[in-house]
Coordinates of C-alpha atoms and ligand atoms in Angstrom, one line a residue:
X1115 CA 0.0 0.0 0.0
X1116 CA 2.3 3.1 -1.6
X1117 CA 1.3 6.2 -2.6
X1118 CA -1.0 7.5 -5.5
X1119 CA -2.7 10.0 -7.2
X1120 CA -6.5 9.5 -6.4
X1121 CA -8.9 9.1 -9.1
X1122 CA -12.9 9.1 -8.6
X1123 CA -12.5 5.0 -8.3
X1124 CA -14.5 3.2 -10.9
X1125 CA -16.1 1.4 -8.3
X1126 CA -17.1 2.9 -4.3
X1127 CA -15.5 2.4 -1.5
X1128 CA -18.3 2.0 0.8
X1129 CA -18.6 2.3 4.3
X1130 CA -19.2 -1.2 4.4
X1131 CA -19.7 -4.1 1.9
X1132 CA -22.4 -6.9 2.8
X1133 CA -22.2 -8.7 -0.4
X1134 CA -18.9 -9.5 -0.3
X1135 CA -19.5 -10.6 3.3
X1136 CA -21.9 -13.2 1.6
X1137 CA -19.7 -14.1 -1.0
X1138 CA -17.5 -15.4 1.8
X1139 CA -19.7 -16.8 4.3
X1140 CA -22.1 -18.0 1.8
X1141 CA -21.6 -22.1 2.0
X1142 CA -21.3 -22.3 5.9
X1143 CA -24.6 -19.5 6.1
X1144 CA -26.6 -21.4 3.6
X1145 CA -26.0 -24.8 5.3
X1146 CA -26.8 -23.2 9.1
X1147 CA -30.3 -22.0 7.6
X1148 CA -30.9 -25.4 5.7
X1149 CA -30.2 -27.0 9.0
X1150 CA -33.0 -24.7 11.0
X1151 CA -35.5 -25.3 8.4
X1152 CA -35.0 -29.0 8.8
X1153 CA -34.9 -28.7 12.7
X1154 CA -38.7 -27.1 12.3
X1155 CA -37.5 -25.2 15.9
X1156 CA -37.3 -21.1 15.1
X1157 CA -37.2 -19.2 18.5
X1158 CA -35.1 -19.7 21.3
X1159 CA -34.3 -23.9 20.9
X1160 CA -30.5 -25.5 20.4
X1161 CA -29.2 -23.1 17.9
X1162 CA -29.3 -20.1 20.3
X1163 CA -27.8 -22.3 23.2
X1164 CA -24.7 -23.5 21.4
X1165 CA -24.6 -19.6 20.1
X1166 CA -24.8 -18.2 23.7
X1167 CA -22.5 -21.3 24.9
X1168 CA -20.0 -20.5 21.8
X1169 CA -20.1 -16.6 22.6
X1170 CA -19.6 -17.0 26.1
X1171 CA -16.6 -19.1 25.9
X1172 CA -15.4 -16.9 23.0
X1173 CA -15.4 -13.6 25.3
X1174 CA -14.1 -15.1 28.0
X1175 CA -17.6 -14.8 30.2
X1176 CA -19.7 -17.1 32.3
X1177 CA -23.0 -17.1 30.4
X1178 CA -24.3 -15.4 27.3
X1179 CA -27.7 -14.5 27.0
X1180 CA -29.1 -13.6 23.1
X1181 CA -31.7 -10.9 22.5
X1182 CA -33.3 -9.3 19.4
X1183 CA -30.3 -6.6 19.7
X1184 CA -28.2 -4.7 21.6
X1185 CA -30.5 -1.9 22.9
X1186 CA -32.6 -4.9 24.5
X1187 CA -29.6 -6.6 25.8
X1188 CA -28.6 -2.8 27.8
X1189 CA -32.1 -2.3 29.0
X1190 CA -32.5 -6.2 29.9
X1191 CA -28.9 -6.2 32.0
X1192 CA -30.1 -2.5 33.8
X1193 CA -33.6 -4.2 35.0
X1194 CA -32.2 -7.6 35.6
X1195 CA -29.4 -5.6 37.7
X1196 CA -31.9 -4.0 39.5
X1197 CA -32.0 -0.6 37.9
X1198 CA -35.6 1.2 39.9
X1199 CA -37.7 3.5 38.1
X1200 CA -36.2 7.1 38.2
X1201 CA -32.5 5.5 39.3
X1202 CA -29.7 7.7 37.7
X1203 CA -27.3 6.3 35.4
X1204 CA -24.3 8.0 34.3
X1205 CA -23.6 8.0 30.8
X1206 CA -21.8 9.4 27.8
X1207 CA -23.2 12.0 25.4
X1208 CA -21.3 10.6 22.6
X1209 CA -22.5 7.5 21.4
X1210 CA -25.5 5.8 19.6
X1211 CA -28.8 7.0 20.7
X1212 CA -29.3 3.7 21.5
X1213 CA -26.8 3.5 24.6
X1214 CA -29.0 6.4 26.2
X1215 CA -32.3 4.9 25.3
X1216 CA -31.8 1.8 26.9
X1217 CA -31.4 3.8 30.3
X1218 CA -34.9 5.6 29.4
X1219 CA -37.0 2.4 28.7
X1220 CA -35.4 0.3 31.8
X1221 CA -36.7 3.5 33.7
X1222 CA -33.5 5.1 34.4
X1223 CA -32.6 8.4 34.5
X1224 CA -29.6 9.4 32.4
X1225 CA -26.6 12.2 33.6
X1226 CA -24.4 12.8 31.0
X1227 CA -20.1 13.7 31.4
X1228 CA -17.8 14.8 29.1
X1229 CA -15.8 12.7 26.7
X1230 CA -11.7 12.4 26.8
X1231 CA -9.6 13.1 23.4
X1232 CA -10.0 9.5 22.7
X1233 CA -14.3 10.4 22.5
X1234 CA -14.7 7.8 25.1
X1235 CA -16.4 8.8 28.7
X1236 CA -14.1 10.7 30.6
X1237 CA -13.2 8.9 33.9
X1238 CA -12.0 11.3 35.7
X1239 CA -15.0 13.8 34.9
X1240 CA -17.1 10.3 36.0
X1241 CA -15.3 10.5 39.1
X1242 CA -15.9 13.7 40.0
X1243 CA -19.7 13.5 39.6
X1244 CA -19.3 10.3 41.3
X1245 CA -18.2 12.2 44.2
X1246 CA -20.6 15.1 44.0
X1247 CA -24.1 13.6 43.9
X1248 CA -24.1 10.4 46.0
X1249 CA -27.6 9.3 44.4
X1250 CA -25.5 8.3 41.3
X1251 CA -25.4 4.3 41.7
X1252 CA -25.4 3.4 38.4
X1253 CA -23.0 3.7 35.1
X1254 CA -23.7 2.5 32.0
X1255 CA -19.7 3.6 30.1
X1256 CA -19.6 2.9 26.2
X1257 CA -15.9 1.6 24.7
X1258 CA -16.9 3.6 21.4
X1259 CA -15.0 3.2 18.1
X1260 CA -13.6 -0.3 18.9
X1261 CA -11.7 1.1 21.9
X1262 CA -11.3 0.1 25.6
X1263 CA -11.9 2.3 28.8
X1264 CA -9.2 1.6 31.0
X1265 CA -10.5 -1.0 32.8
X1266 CA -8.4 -0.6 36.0
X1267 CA -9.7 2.9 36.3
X1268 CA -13.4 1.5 35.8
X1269 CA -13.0 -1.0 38.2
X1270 CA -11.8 1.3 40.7
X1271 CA -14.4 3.2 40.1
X1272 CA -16.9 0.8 40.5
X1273 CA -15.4 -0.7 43.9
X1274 CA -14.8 3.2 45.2
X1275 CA -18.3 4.5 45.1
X1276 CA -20.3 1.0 45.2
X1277 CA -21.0 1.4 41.4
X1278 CA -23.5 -1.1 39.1
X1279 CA -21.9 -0.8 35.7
X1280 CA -23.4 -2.5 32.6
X1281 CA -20.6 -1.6 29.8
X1282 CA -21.8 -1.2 26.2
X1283 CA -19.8 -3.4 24.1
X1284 CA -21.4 -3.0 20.6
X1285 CA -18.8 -1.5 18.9
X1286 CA -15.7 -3.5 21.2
X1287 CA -16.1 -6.9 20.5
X1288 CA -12.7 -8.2 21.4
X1289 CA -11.2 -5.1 22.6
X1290 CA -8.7 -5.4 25.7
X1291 CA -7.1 -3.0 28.1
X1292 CA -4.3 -4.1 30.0
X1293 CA -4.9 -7.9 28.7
X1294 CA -8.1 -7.8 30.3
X1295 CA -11.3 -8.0 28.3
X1296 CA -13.6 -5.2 27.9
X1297 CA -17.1 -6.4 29.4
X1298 CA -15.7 -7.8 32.4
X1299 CA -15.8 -5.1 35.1
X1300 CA -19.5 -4.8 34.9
X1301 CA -21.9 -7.0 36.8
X1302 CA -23.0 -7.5 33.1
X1303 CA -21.7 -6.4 29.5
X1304 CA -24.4 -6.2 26.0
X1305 CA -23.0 -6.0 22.5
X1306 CA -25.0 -5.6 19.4
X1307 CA -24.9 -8.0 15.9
X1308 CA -26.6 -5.1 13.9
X1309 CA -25.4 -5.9 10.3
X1310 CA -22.5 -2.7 10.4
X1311 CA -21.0 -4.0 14.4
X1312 CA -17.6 -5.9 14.3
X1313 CA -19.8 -9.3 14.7
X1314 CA -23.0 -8.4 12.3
X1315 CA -25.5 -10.6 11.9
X1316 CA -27.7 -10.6 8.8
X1317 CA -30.5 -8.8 10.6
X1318 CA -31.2 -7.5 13.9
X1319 CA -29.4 -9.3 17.5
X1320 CA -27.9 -9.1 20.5
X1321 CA -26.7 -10.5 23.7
X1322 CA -26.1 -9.9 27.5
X1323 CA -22.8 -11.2 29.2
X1324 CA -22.3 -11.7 32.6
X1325 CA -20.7 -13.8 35.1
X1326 CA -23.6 -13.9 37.5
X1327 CA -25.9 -16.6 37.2
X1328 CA -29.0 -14.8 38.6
X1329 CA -28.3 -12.0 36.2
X1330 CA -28.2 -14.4 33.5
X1331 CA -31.4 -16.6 34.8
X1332 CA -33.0 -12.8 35.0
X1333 CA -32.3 -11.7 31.4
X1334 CA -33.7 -14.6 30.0
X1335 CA -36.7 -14.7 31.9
X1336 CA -36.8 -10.6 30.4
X1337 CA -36.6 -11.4 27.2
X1338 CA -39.4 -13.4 27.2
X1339 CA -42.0 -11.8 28.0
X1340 CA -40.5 -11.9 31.7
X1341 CA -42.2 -15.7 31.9
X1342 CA -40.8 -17.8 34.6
X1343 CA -42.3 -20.8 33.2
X1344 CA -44.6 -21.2 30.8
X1345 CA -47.6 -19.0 31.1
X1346 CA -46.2 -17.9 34.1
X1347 CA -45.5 -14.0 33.4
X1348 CA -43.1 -12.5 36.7
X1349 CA -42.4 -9.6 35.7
X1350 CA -43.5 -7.0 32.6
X1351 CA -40.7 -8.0 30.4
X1352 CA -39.7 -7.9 26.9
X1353 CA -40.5 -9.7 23.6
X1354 CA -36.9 -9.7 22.7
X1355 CA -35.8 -12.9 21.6
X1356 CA -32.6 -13.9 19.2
X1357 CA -33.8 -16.1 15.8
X1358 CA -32.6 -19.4 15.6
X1359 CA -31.6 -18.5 12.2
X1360 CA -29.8 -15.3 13.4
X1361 CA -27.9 -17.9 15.9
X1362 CA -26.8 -20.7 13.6
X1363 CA -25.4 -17.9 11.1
X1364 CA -23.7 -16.3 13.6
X1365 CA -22.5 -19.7 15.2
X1366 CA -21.6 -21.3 11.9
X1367 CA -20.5 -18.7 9.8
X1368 CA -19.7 -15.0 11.8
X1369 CA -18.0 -16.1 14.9
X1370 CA -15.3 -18.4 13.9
X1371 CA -14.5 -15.4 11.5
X1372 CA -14.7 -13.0 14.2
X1373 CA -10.6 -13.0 14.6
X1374 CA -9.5 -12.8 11.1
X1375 CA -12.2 -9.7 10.5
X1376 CA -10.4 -7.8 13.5
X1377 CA -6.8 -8.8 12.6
X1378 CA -7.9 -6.9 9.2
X1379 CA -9.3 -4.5 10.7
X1380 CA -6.4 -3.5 12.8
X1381 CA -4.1 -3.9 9.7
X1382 CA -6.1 -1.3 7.7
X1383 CA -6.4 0.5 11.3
X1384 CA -2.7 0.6 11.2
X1385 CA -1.9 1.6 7.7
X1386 CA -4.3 4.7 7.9
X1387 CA -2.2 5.6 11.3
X1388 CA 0.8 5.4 9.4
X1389 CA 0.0 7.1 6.5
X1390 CA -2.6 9.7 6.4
X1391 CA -1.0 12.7 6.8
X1392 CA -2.7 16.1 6.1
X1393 CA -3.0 19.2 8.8
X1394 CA -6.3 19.4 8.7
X1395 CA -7.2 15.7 9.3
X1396 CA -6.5 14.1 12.8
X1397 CA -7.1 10.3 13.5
X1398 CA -8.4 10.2 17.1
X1399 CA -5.8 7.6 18.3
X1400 CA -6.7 4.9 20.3
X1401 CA -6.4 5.3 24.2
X1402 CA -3.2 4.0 25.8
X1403 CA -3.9 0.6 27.2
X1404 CA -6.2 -0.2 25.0
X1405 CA -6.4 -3.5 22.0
X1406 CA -8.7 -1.6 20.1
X1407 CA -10.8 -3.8 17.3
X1408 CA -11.6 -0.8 15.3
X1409 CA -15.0 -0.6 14.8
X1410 CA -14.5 2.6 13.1
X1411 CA -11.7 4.3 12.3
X1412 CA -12.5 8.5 13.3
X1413 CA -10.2 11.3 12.0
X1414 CA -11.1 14.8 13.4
X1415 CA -11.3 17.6 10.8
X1416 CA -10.2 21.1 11.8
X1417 CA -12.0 23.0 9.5
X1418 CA -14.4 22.3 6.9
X1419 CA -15.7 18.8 7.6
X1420 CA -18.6 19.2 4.8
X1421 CA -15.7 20.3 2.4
X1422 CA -14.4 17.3 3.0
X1423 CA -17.3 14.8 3.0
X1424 CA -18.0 16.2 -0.3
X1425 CA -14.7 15.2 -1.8
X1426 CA -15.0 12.4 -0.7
X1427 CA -18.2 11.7 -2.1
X1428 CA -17.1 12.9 -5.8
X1429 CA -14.2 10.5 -5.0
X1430 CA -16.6 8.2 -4.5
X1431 CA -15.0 7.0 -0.8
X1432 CA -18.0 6.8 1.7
X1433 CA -17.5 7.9 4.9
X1434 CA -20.0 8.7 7.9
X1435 CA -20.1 10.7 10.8
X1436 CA -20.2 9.9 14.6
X1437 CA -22.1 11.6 15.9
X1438 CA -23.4 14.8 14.5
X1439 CA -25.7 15.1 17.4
X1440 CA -25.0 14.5 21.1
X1441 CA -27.3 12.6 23.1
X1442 CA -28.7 15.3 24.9
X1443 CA -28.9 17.5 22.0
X1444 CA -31.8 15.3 20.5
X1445 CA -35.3 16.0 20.4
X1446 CA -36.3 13.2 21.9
X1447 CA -34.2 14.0 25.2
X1448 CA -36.3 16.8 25.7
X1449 CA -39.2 15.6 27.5
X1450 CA -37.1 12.5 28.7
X1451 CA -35.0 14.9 31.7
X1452 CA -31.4 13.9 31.3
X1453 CA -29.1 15.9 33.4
X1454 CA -25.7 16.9 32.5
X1455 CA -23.1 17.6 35.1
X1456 CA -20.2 20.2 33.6
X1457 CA -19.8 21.2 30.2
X1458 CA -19.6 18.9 27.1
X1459 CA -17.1 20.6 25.0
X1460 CA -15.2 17.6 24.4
X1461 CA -17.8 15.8 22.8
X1462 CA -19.2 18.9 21.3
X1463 CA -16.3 19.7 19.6
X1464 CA -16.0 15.8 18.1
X1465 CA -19.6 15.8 16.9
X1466 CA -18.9 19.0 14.8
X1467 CA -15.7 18.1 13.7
X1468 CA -15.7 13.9 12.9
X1469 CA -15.5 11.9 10.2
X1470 CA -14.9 8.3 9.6
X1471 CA -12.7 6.9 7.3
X1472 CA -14.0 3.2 5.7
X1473 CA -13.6 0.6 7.7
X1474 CA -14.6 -3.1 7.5
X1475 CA -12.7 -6.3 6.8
X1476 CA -13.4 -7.0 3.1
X1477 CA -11.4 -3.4 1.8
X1478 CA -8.9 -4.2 0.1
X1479 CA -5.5 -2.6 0.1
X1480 CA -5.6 -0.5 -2.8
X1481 CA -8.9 0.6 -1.2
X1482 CA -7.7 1.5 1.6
X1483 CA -4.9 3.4 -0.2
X1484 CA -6.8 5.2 -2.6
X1485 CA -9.2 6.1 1.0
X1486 CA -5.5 8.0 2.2
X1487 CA -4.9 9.1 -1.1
X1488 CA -8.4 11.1 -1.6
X1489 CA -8.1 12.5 1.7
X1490 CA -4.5 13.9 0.9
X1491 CA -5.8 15.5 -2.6
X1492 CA -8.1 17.9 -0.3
X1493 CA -7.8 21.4 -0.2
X1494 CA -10.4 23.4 1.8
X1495 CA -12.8 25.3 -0.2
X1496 CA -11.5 28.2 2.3
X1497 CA -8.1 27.4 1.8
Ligands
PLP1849 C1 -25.3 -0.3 17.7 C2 -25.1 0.2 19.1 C3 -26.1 0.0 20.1 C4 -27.4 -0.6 19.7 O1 -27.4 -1.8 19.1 P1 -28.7 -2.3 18.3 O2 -28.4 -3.7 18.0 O3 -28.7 -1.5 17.0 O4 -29.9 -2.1 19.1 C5 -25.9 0.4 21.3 N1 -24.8 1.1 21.7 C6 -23.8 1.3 20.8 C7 -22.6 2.0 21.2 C8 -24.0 0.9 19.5 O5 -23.0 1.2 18.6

């Protein structure tokens, strides 16, 4: 991967690329499904038990629990933690909507802190408000992009002020700080298999980790319904179960490809780090301590960040933006009373000045080249 002249590439570079996902998964996906139909089982039987067994052991955790996705598998770990109507959670601002409404549906009220350089929750700031309101219990911390919160600080946190954590691992599959696995300072951990997520499904699904086995028992009992036997409805829970097709495709033909997608991600990771080099683009580097997997790969832009989307456009390269909008920012929040302790210029500042570059494991390297390439032919408009 050298240097070139960018031309508008004959064909796009897109953000992410689901049919060559199928061109390689294809034969193991279309046997899983064959082997459902023949089973005549579809919702919650054998193939999402061998999934949750197979994810569990994969992550490193007790017991996985499936769910229809990741938003579900946050709110199911806050109620089957505990979490009591009106309960603050502490929270980042930057992160997808989803991370935030899960707090709102369990019940929860969110408070929202600052982000670091990195764009992940500030610990320190979470300390600090920690200390200042004693009714904060509860902390629901995002590893965004692909990276890992220092867990040691996390953990201290947690055993300092008495803390419930459920970490949001959607976009961190993998990820490690300090050798340690991201999920695993929490009393429980959710990740997402949305189709874009490091471990995409070809639909909608999630899943709960944990180490407890009455927070597992709980989430399952949640996800259906809340029935603690049949027709035997405990609590008001959810209808938020994982397919059994959903489960064999991800058991047969998404998981055991789960390390070779992040080894390529962290190559192409690498290469942009290396060689994008322009003074108005900055890659947000990955926190130290962290074994990021690279669920995105965000530059900042100092000035002209529409400039820039538009070039990239004409040049064909697709890239997105996250987050335009903070959390609290959305019109949704406004009858939902979030509180937010300090300011959130950090995260303000990344929403209006993000971009991110392609990133998924089927670009290839000239791809990923011409991606560099494109972004070093830009010159402001108000250049
Ligand atoms: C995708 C995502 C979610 C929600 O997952 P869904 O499966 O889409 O419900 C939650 N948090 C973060 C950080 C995400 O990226």
């Amino acid at each position: 991967m050298g240097h070139r002249m960018p031309k508008p590439s004959p064909e796009p570079i897109p953000a992410n690329d689901f049919r060559a996902l199928w061109r390689e998964i294809r034969a193991a996906a279309l046997e899983a499904v064959d082997r459902v139909g023949k089973s005549g089982w579809f919702i919650l039987g054998r193939e999402v038990e061998a999934f949750e067994q197979a994810l569990a052991a994969h992550w490193g955790m007790r017991q996985a629990v499936g769910t229809a996705n990741g938003m579900d598998a946050l709110e199911i770990a806050l109620r089957a933690g505990g979490l009591q109507a009106g309960d603050k959670v502490l929270t980042t601002p930057l992160s997808a909507f989803a991370s935030t409404l899960a707090i709102l549906r369990a019940g929860g009220r969110p408070v929202f802190v600052d982000v670091d350089e990195s764009g992940l929750i500030d610990l320190s700031l979470a300390r600090q408000a920690f200390t200042a309101d004693s009714s904060l219990k509860w902390f629901l911390p995002v590893h965004l992009y692909g990276h890992c919160l220092n867990l040691d600080a996390l953990a201290s946190l947690r055993d300092a002020f008495g803390l419930r954590v459920v970490e949001d691992c959607a976009q961190s599959i993998g990820a490690t700080w300090g050798g340690r696995i991201c999920g695993s300072v929490g009393f429980a951990a959710a990740t997402s298999f949305y189709p874009t997520k490091n471990l995409g499904a070809m639909g909608d699904g999630g899943a709960l980790l944990t180490n407890e086995s009455k927070i597992a028992e709980t989430a399952r009992m949640l996800r259906d319904y809340g029935q603690s036997a049949k027709y035997q409805h405990a609590e008001p829970g959810l209808n938020s179960r994982l397919d059994e097709v959903q489960a064999a495709l991800l058991h047969d033909a998404l998981l055991p490809r789960l390390a070779d997608f992040t080894r390529r991600r962290r190559l192409i990771a690498a290469f942009y780090h290396r060689e994008l080099r322009h003074e108005l683009i900055d890659p947000i580097h990955q926190p130290e301590g962290s074994g990021s997997v690279f669920h995105l790969y965000p530059v900042l832009v100092e000035q002209d960040r529409d400039d820039l989307l538009k070039h990239l456009q004409r040049l064909q390269v697709h890239a997105a933006i996250h987050y335009p909008v903070l959390i609290p920012d959305q019109p949704a929040m406004r009858a939902a009373g979030g509180e937010i302790f300090g300011s959130l210029h950090r995260a303000s500042r990344i929403a209006r000045r993000e971009i991110s570059l392609p990133m998924h494991p089927f670009l290839t390297d000239s791809q990923v080249e011409n991606v560099v390439a494109a972004c070093h032919f830009w010159r402001p408009d108000s250049a």
